[in-house]
One Martini backbone bead per residue (centre of mass of N, CA, C, O) as a GRO file, in nm:
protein
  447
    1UNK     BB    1   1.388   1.092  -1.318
    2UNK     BB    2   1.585   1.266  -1.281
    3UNK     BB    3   1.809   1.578  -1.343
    4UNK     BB    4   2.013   1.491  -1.130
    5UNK     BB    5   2.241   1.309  -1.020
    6UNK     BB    6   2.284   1.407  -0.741
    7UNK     BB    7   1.970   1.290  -0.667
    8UNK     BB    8   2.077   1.012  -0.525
    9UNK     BB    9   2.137   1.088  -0.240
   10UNK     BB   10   1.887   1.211  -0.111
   11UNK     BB   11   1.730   0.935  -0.210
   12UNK     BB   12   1.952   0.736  -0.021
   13UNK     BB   13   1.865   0.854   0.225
   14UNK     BB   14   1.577   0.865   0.275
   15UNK     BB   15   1.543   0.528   0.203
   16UNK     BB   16   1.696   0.479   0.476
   17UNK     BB   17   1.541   0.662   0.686
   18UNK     BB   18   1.275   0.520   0.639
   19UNK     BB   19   1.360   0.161   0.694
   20UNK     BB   20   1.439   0.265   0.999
   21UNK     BB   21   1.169   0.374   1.098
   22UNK     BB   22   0.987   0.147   0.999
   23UNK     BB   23   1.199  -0.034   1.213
   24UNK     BB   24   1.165   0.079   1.501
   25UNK     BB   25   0.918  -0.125   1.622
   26UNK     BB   26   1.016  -0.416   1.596
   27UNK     BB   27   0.753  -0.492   1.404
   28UNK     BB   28   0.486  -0.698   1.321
   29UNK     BB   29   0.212  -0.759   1.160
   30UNK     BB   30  -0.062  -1.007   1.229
   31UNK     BB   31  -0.243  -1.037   0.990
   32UNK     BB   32  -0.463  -1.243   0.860
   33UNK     BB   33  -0.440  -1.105   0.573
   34UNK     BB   34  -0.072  -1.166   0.530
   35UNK     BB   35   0.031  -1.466   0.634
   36UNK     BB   36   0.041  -1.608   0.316
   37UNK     BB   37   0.272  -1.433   0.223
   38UNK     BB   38   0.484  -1.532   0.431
   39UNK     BB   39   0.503  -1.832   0.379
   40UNK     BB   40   0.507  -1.840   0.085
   41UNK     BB   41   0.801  -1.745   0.066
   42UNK     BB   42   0.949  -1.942   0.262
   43UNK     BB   43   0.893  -2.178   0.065
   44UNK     BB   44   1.005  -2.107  -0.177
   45UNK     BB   45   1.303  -2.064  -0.039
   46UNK     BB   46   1.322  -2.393   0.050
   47UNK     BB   47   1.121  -2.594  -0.157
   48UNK     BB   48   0.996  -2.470  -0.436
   49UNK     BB   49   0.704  -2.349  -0.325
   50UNK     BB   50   0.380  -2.249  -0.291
   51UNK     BB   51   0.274  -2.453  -0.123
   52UNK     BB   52   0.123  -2.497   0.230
   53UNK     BB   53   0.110  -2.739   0.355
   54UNK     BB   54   0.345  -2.757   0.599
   55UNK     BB   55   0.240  -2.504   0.748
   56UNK     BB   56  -0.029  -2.647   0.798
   57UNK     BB   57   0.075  -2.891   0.955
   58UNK     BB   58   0.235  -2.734   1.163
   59UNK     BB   59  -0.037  -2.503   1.161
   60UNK     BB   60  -0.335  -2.609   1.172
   61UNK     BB   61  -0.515  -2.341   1.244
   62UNK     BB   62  -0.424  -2.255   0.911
   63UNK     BB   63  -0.713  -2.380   0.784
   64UNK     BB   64  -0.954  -2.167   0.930
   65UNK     BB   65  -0.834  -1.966   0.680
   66UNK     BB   66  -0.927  -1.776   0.384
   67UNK     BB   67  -0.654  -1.787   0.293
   68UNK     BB   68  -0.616  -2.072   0.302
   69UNK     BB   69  -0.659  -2.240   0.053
   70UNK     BB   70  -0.810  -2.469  -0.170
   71UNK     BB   71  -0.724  -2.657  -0.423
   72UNK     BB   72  -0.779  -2.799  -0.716
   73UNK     BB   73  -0.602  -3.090  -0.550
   74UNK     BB   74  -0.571  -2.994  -0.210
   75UNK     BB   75  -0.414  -2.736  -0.190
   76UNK     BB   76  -0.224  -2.524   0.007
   77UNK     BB   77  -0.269  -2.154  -0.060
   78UNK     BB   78  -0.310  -1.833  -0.166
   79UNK     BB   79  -0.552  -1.625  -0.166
   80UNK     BB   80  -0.328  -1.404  -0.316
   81UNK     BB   81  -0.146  -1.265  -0.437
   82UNK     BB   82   0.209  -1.336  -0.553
   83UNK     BB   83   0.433  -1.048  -0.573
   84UNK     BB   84   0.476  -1.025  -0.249
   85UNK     BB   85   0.626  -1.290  -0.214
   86UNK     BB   86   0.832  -1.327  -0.445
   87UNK     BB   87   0.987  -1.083  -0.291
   88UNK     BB   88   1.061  -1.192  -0.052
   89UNK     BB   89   1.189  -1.440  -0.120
   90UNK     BB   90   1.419  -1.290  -0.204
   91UNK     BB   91   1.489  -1.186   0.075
   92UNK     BB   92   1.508  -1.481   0.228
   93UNK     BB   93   1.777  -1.595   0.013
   94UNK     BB   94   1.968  -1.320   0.064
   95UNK     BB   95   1.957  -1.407   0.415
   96UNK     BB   96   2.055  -1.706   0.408
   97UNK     BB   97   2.310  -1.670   0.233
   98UNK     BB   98   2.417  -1.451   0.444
   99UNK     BB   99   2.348  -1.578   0.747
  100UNK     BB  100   2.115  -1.395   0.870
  101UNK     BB  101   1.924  -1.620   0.858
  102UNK     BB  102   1.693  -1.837   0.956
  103UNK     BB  103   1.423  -2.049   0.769
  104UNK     BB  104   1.352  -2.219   1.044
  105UNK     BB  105   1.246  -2.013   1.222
  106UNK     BB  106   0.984  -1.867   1.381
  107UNK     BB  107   1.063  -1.567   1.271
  108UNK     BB  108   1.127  -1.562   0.957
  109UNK     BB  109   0.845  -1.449   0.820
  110UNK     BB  110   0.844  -1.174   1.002
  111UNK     BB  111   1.145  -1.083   0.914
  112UNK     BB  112   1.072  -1.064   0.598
  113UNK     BB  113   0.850  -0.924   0.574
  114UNK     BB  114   0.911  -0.626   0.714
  115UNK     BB  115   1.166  -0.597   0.513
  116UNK     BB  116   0.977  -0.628   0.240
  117UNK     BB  117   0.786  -0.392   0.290
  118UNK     BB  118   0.983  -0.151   0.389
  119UNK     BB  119   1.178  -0.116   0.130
  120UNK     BB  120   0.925  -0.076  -0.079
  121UNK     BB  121   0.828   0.173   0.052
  122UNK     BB  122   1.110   0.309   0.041
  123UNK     BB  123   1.122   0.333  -0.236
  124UNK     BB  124   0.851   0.476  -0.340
  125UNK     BB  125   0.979   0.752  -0.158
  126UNK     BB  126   1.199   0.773  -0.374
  127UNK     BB  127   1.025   0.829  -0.592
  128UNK     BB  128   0.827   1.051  -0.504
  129UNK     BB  129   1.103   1.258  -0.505
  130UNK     BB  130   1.150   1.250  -0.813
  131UNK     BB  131   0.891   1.355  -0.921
  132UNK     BB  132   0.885   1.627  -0.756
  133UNK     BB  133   1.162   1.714  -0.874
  134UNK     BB  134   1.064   1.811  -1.141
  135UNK     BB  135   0.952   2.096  -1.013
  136UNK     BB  136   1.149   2.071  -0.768
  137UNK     BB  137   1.358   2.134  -0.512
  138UNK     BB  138   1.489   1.898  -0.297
  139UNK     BB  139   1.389   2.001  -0.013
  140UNK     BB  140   1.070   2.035  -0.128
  141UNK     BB  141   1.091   1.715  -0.222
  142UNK     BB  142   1.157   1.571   0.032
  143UNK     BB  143   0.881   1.665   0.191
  144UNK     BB  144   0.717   1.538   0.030
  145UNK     BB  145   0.804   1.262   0.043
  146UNK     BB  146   0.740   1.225   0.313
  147UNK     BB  147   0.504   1.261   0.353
  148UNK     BB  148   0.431   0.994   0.214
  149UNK     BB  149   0.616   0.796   0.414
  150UNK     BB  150   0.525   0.935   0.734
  151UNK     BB  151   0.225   1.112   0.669
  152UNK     BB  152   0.113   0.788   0.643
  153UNK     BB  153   0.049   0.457   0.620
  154UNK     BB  154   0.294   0.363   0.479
  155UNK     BB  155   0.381   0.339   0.807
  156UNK     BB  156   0.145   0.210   0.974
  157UNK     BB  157   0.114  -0.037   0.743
  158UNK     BB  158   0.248  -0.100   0.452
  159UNK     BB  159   0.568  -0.138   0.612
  160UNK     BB  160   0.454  -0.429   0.801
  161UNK     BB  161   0.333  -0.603   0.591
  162UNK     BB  162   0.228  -0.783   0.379
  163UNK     BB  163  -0.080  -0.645   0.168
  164UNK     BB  164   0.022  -0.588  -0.178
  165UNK     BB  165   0.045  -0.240  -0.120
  166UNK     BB  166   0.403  -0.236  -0.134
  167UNK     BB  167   0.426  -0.355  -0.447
  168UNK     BB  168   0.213  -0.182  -0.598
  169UNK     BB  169   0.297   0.111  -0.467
  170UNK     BB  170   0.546   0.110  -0.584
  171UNK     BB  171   0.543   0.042  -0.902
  172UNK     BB  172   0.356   0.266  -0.958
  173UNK     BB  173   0.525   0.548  -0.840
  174UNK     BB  174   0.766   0.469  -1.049
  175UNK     BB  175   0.605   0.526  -1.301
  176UNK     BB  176   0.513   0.813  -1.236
  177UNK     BB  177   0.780   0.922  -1.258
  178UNK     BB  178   0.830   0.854  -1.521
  179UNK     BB  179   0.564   0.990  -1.640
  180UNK     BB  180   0.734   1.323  -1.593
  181UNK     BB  181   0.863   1.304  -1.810
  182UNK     BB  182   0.845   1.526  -2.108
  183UNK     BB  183   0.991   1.247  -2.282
  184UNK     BB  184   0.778   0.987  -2.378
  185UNK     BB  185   0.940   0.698  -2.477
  186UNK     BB  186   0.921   0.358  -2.555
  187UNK     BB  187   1.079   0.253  -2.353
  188UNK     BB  188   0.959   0.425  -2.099
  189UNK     BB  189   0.676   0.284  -2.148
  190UNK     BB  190   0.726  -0.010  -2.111
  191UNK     BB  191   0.831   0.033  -1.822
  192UNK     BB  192   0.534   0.169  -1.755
  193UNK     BB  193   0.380  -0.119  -1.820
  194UNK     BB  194   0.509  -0.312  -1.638
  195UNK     BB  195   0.444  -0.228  -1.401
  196UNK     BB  196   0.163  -0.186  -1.394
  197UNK     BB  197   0.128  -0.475  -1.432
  198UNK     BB  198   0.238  -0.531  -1.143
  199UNK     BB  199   0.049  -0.385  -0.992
  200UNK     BB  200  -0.172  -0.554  -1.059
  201UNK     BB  201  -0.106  -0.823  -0.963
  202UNK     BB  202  -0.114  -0.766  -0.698
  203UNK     BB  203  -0.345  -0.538  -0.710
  204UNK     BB  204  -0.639  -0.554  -0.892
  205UNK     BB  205  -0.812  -0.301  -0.749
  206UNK     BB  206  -0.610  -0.107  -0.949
  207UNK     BB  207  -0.733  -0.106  -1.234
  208UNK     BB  208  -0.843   0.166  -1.279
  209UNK     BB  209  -0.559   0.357  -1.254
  210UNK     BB  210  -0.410   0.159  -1.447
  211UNK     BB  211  -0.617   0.208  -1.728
  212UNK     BB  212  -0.574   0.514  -1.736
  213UNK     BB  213  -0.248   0.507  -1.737
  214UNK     BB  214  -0.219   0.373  -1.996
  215UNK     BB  215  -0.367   0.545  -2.174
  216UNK     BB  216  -0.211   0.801  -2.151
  217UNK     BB  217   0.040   0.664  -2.310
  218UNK     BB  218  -0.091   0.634  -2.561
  219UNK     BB  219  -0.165   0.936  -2.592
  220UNK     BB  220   0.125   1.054  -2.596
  221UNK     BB  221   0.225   0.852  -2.825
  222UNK     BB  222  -0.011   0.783  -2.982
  223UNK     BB  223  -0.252   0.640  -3.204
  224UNK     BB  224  -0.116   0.329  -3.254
  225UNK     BB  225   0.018   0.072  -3.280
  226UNK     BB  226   0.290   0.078  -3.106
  227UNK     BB  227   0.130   0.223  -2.902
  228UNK     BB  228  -0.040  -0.014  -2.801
  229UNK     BB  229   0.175  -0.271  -2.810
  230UNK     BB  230   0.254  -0.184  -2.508
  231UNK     BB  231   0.035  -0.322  -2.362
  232UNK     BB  232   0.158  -0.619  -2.352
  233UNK     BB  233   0.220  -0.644  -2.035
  234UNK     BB  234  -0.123  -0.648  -1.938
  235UNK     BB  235  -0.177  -0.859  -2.052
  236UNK     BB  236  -0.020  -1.096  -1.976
  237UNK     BB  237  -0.064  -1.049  -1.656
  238UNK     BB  238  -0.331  -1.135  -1.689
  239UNK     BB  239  -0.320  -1.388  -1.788
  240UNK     BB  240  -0.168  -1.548  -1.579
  241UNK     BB  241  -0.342  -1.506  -1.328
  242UNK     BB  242  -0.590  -1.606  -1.466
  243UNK     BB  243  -0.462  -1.877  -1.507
  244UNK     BB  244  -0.392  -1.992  -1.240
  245UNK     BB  245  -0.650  -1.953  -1.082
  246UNK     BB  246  -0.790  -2.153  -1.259
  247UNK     BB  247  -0.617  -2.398  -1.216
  248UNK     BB  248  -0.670  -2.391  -0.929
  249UNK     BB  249  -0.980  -2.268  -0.854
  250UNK     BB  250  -1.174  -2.241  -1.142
  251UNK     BB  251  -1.131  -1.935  -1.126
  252UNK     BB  252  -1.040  -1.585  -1.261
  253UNK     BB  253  -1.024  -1.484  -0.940
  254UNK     BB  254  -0.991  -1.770  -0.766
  255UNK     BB  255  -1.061  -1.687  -0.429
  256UNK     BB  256  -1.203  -1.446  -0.409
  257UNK     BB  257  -1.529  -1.533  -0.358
  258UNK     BB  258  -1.482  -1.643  -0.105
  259UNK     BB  259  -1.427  -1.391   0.036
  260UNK     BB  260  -1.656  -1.269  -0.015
  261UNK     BB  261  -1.883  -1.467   0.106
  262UNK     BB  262  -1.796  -1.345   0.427
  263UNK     BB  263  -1.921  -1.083   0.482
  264UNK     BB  264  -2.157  -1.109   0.631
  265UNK     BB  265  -2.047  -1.268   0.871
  266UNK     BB  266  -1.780  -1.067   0.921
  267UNK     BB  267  -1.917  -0.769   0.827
  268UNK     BB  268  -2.242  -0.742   0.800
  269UNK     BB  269  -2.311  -0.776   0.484
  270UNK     BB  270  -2.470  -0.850   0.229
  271UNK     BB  271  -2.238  -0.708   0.008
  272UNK     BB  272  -1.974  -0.572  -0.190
  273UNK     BB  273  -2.190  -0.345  -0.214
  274UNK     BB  274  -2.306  -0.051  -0.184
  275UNK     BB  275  -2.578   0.174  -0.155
  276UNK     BB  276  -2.396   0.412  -0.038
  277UNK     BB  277  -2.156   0.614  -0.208
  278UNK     BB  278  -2.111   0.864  -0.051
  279UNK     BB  279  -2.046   0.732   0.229
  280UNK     BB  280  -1.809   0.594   0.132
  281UNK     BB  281  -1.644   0.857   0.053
  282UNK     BB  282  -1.661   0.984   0.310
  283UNK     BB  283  -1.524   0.712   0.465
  284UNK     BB  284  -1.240   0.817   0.310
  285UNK     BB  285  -1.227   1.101   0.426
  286UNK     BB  286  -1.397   1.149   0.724
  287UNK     BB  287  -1.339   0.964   0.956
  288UNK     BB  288  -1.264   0.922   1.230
  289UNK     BB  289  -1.117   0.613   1.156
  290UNK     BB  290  -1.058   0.625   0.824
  291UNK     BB  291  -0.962   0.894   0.753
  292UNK     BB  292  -0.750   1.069   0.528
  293UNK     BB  293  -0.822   1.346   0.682
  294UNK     BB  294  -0.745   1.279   0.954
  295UNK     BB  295  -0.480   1.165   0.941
  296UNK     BB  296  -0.369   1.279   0.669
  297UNK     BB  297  -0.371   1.650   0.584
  298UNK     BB  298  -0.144   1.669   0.375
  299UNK     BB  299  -0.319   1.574   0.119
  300UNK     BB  300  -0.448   1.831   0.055
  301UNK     BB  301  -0.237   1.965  -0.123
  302UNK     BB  302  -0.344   1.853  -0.369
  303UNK     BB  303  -0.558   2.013  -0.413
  304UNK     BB  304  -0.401   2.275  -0.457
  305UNK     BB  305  -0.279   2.160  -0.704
  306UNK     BB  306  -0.534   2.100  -0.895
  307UNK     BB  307  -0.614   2.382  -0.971
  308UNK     BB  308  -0.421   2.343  -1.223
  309UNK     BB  309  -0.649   2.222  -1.413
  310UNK     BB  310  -0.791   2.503  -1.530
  311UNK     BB  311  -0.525   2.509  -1.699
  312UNK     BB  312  -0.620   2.445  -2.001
  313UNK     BB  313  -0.616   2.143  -2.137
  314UNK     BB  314  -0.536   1.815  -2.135
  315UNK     BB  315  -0.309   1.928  -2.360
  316UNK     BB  316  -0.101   2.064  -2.186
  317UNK     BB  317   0.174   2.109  -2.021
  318UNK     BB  318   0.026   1.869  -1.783
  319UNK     BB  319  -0.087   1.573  -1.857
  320UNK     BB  320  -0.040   1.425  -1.618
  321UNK     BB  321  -0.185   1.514  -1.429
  322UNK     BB  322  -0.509   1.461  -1.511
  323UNK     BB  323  -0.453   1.166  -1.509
  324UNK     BB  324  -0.400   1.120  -1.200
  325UNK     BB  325  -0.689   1.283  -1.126
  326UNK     BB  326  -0.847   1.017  -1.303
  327UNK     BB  327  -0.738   0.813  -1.111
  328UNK     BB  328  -0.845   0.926  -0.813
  329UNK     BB  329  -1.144   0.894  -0.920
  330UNK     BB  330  -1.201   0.631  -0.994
  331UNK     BB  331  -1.073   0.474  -0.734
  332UNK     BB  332  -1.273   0.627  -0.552
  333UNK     BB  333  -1.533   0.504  -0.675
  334UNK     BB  334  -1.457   0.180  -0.577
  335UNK     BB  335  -1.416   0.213  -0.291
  336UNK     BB  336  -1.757   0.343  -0.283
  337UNK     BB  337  -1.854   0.065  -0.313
  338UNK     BB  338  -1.775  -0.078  -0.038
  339UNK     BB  339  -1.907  -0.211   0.198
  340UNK     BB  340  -1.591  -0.242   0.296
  341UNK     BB  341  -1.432   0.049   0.338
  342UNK     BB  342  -1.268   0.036   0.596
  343UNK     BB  343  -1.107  -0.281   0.631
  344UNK     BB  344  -1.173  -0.347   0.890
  345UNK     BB  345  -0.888  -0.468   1.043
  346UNK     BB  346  -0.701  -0.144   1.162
  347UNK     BB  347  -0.549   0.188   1.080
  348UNK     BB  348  -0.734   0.346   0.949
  349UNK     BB  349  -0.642   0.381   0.646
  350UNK     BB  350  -0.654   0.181   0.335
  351UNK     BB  351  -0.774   0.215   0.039
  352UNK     BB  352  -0.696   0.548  -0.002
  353UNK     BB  353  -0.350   0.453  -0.030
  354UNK     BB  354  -0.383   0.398  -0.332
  355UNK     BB  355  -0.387   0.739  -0.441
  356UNK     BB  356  -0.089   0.854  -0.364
  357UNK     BB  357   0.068   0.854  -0.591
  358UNK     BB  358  -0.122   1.026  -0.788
  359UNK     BB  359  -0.068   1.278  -0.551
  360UNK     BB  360   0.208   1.388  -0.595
  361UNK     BB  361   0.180   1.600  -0.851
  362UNK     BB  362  -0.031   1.749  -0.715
  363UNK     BB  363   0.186   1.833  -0.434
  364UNK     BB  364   0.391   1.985  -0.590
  365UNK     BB  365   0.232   2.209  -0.690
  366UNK     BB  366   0.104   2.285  -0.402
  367UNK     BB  367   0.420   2.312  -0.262
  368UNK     BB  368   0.461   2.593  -0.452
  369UNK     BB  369   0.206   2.736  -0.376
  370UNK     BB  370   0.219   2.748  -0.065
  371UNK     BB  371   0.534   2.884  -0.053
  372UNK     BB  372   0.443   3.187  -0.124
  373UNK     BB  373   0.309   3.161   0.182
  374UNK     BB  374   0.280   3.173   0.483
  375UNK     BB  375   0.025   3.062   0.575
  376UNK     BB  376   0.060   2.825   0.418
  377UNK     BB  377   0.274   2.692   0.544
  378UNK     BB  378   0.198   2.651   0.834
  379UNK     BB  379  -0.031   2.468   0.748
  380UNK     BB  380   0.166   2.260   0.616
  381UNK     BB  381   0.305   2.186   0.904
  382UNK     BB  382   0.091   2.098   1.070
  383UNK     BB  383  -0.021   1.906   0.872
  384UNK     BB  384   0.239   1.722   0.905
  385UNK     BB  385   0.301   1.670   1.170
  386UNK     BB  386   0.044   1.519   1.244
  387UNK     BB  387   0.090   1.277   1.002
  388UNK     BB  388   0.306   1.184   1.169
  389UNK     BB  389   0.204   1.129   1.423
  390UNK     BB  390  -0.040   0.923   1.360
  391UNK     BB  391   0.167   0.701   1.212
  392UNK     BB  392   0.344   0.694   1.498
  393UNK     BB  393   0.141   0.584   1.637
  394UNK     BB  394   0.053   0.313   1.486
  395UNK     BB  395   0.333   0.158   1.499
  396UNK     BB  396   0.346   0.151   1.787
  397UNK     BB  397   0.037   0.076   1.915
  398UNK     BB  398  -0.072  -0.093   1.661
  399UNK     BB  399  -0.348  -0.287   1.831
  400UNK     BB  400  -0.331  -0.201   2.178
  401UNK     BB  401  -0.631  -0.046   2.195
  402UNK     BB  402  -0.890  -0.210   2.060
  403UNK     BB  403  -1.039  -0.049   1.834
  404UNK     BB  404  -1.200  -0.303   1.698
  405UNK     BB  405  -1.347  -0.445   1.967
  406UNK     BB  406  -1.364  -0.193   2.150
  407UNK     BB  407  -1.682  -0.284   2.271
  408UNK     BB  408  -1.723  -0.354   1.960
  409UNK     BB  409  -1.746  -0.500   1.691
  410UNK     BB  410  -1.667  -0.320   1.346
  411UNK     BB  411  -1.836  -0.531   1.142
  412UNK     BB  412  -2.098  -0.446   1.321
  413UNK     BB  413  -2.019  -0.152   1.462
  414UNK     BB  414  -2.064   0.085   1.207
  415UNK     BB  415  -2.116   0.354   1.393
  416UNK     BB  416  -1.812   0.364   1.513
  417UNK     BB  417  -1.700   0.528   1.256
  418UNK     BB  418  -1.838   0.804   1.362
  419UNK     BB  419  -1.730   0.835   1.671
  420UNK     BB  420  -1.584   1.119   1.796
  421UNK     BB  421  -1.569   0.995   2.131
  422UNK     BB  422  -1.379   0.707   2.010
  423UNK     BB  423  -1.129   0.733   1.849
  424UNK     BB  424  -0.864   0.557   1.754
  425UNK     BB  425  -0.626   0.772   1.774
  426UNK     BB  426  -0.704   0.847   2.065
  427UNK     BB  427  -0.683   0.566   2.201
  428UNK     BB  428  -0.356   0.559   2.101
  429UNK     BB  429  -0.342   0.832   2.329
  430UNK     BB  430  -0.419   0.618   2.561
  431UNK     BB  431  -0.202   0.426   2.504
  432UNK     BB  432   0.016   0.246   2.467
  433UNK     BB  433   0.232   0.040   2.343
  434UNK     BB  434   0.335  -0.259   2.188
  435UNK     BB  435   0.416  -0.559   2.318
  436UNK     BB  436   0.561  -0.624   2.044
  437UNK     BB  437   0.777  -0.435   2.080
  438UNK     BB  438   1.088  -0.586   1.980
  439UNK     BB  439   1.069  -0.881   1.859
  440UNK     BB  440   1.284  -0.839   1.606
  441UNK     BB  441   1.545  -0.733   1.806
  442UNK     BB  442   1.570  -0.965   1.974
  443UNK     BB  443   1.639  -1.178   1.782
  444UNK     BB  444   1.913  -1.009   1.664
  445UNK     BB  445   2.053  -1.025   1.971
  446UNK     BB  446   1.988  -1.357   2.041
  447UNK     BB  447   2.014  -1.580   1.786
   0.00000   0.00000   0.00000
């Protein structure tokens, strides 16, 4: 991925320095739909099962919550997909087994999730700096870098407890640096199939980005049987996913109807889908409350790396660039269809943060281009600075502002996202830090 070998270095240095930041709050996010894959690792890594049943036992209370699904079989499962529970239950074991943690303590689970979401966040923002390196010398790379894992939500909610899209946002930007090889050989194509696979696995909702960047694979090595067969690690991992849901739930989709079906009642939304395509669209990009350039206006750097895109055809010099600008459009096209694009209970935005990856090859273009001019400098550092700032209030101080249930709950009163007289992030610094943090500081000097 990188040109340099020494790029080695900057780059473990970044991954240490970013997941020491995502742990300074010391504190996990006890998100709703979070807690089935944190307990699913630990049942995994203790006995050997996917199945909840213990858990819902010792907690009956988690068995009221539609993340913990019964399956054809009366078993509790988790509604979520299965490869970021997967990759916990790896650190639950190797933290078990180094005699670091007791996976029977009350704190166990949420001190795997935090420490596995923040490690494959801190990977992503290492994979980063090597895509932008490609075009950038390293400390302009390094800023690229920084501003992905720092100054988004990476920072602020990513990295702070299983949501499916640390593992998934993971493995896409580790693909994308590597689709920015100038010759991409069969054997890294099919390892950027696999990721690709990955992430869809973690994340189904990945599918329109993770399709288009498929495409690409196969466009770059030439239509023929040979790479076409390379896309073979994306069907396999749909049929396993298919087939589980099968098995367990009777439908192919699993769980996910069920959750769907929920809508009404918790979002207050007819279905799963908006009528209004362009309010979703909008609602994801300058929302007052959860604008991705709202919150993050450092983002926008890729629009002027973008630019570069009228310059040449298709196959020009930069074809990577193109599917990525397609897949960040096709991304956003789905999730401004969503009746519930704003996701919830949240911190900021949310679905957006899912087009991240596919945004670096086009801010390392767009820091080339303000690099050259003063003005341009100034304005992206103020827009780094915000966008640091911004993550760093939510990590400290999210949920304890209480901007989603007070003064109506956001699921209801919809018209509250648009309301910039009493905006989220203005409320986090109207807010103390939350009372949880350093609760899992506490827990390792005192346990």
């Amino acid at each position: 991925m990188g040109r340099l070998r020494s790029d080695w270095l900057p780059a473990g240095a970044l991954t240490l320095c970013l997941f020491l930041l995502y742990n300074a709050n010391g504190r996990e996010i006890p998100s709703y739909d979070s807690q089935p894959a944190k307990y699913t690792a630990i049942e995994l890594a203790t006995r050997g099962t996917l199945r909840l049943n213990h858990v819902v036992g010792r907690i009956p209370a988690l068995a009221e919550r539609p993340g913990f699904a019964l399956d054809r079989r009366g078993n509790y499962r988790s509604a979520y997909p299965l490869p970021s529970a997967l990759a916990a239950a790896g650190v639950a074991w190797g933290l078990a087994k180094l005699h670091l943690l007791d996976l029977s303590s009350p704190i166990a689970a949420a001190v795997v999730a935090k420490l596995t979401a923040s490690m494959l966040t801190a990977l992503a923002a290492a994979a980063a700096f090597f895509c932008a390196r490609a075009v950038l010398p390293v400390v302009p790379a390094l800023l690229v870098a920084f501003g992905f894992g720092a100054g988004t939500n990476m920072w602020a909610a990513v990295s702070q407890t299983l949501w499916q899209q640390e593992t998934a946002l993971c493995a896409l930007m580790i693909a994308i640096a590597m689709l920015m090889a100038p010759n991409l050989t069969r054997l890294r194509a099919l390892l950027v199939v696999c990721l690709l696979a990955l992430a869809a696995a973690a994340r189904p909702q990945l599918a329109p980005c993770i399709a288009v960047l498929a495409v690409s694979v196969v466009a770059r090595l030439g239509v023929r049987v040979g790479s076409i067969l390379i896309l073979t690690p994306l069907a396999a991992a749909a049929a396993v996913v298919i087939g589980l849901n099968t098995v367990w739930f009777g439908h192919l989709l699993g769980a996910v109807p069920r959750l769907e079906a929920l809508h009404a009642g918790v979002h207050f939304v007819p279905g799963s889908l908006t009528a209004s395509v362009p309010a979703g669209m909008l609602g994801l990009l300058i929302s007052p409350s959860r604008g991705l350039l709202v919150f993050s206006p450092i983002v926008a750097i890729a629009a002027v790396g973008a630019s570069r895109l009228t310059q040449g055809g298709w196959t020009s010099e930069r074809p990577e660039r193109r599917w990525c600008a397609a897949a960040i459009a096709v991304q956003f096209l789905l999730y401004s269809t969503y009746s519930v694009w704003w996701g919830g209970h949240t911190f900021g935005p949310r679905y957006a943060l899912d087009a991240l990856p596919m945004m670096v090859p086009l801010g390392a273009d767009g820091v080339e281009i303000v690099g050259r001019h003063a003005t341009g400098r100034a304005l992206a550092i103020i827009a780094l600075v915000w966008s640091v700032a911004a993550a760093g209030t939510g990590a400290f101080v999210y949920p304890s502002e209480a901007w989603n249930s007070d003064p109506t709950e956001i699921d209801r009163a919809h018209g509250r996202l648009w309301d910039w007289r009493d905006p989220q992030l203005l409320r986090c610094w109207q807010t103390g830090p939350s009372p949880q943090n350093f609760d899992l500081v506490r827990y390792w000097r005192y346990r």
